[in-house]
DNA sequence: TGTGAAACTCACGGCCG
DNA sequence: CGGCCGTGAGTTTCACA
């Protein structure tokens, strides 16, 4: 596990592109598009999954259809030495936290949050600010996406990320 | 554009959850998991695609495997009235811009950017700052992700031959 | 709407160049 | 590695309740 050095040839990249565009396309279809037999395509896909170049296949859902109409990024400023471990723990407990990361700059961490509406977001924000290691937060609410179909415009799994491949 | 009022019953939601977890699962498998015939599952999926609850099926790729090892969020402060249209145009031309959105707060827009490395990122940033309507930018570089399995996957054309190093 | 059956297509493993 | 082939499973469409 944990392969870092993976080399991908042009054929692999074409297969990847095809599967990113549509994860449900058949190996036959992809094969005749790039000039390879279905079995060969499958072998390459299996290899890429093994080496974790491909980590899963997911469905892109329009978040608003599921009732998540508010999106925001929240900078978190921590008390004293930043405790990424504690923050990760907290982030995991909130289904509204789609992504969390430590960052450079003034803030210690950045949270990507999805909520049903502004009130819901405010409630989540209040709970996060109530954590003892949080000194201050700075929120930026997303108004409109400029790139339709961008991976995280709605690509993210709905709260509670699951991943698994048959 | 699309319909807003779409009602999803518990069965639809279960199908969605299954497909988000793994977009390549068969309708048969999903069907017997939730107690429905394969044909019924397919019809529901088709309906959800029609109503754009489901906007696509994609493959989750580990960005570093494609040579994208640097990730950043850039706040963009515009000159005069914010021209979202111009910004969208610009964002579309850069493969490095994974997402772009207008936001509340001091900045006019927020860009999500992926680059091969810091130098590459700096180059992109310089080009963006060179746009006439950009007054100022504020960058935040992502250090580490705290939530594993964050489906923020950018996969298109790889940057200049970055690949299996080390 | 959900079910059942039909034909078609695909995935998967084994074997060979 | 890639191509070929056979079997079993899945997909898709249809008519029917």
XYZ file of C-alpha atoms (C1' of nucleotides) in Angstrom, chain A residues 24 37 39-40 43-44, chain D residues 1-5 11:
12
model
C -20.047 4.151 -15.603
C -9.070 -4.530 -25.816
C -9.503 -6.871 -20.935
C -6.455 -4.656 -21.290
C -6.202 -4.630 -16.195
C -4.966 -1.056 -16.297
C 1.908 -6.747 -21.538
C -1.814 -7.252 -25.087
C -5.286 -10.033 -27.779
C -8.690 -13.724 -28.083
C -12.522 -16.468 -26.449
C -28.316 -4.194 -18.625
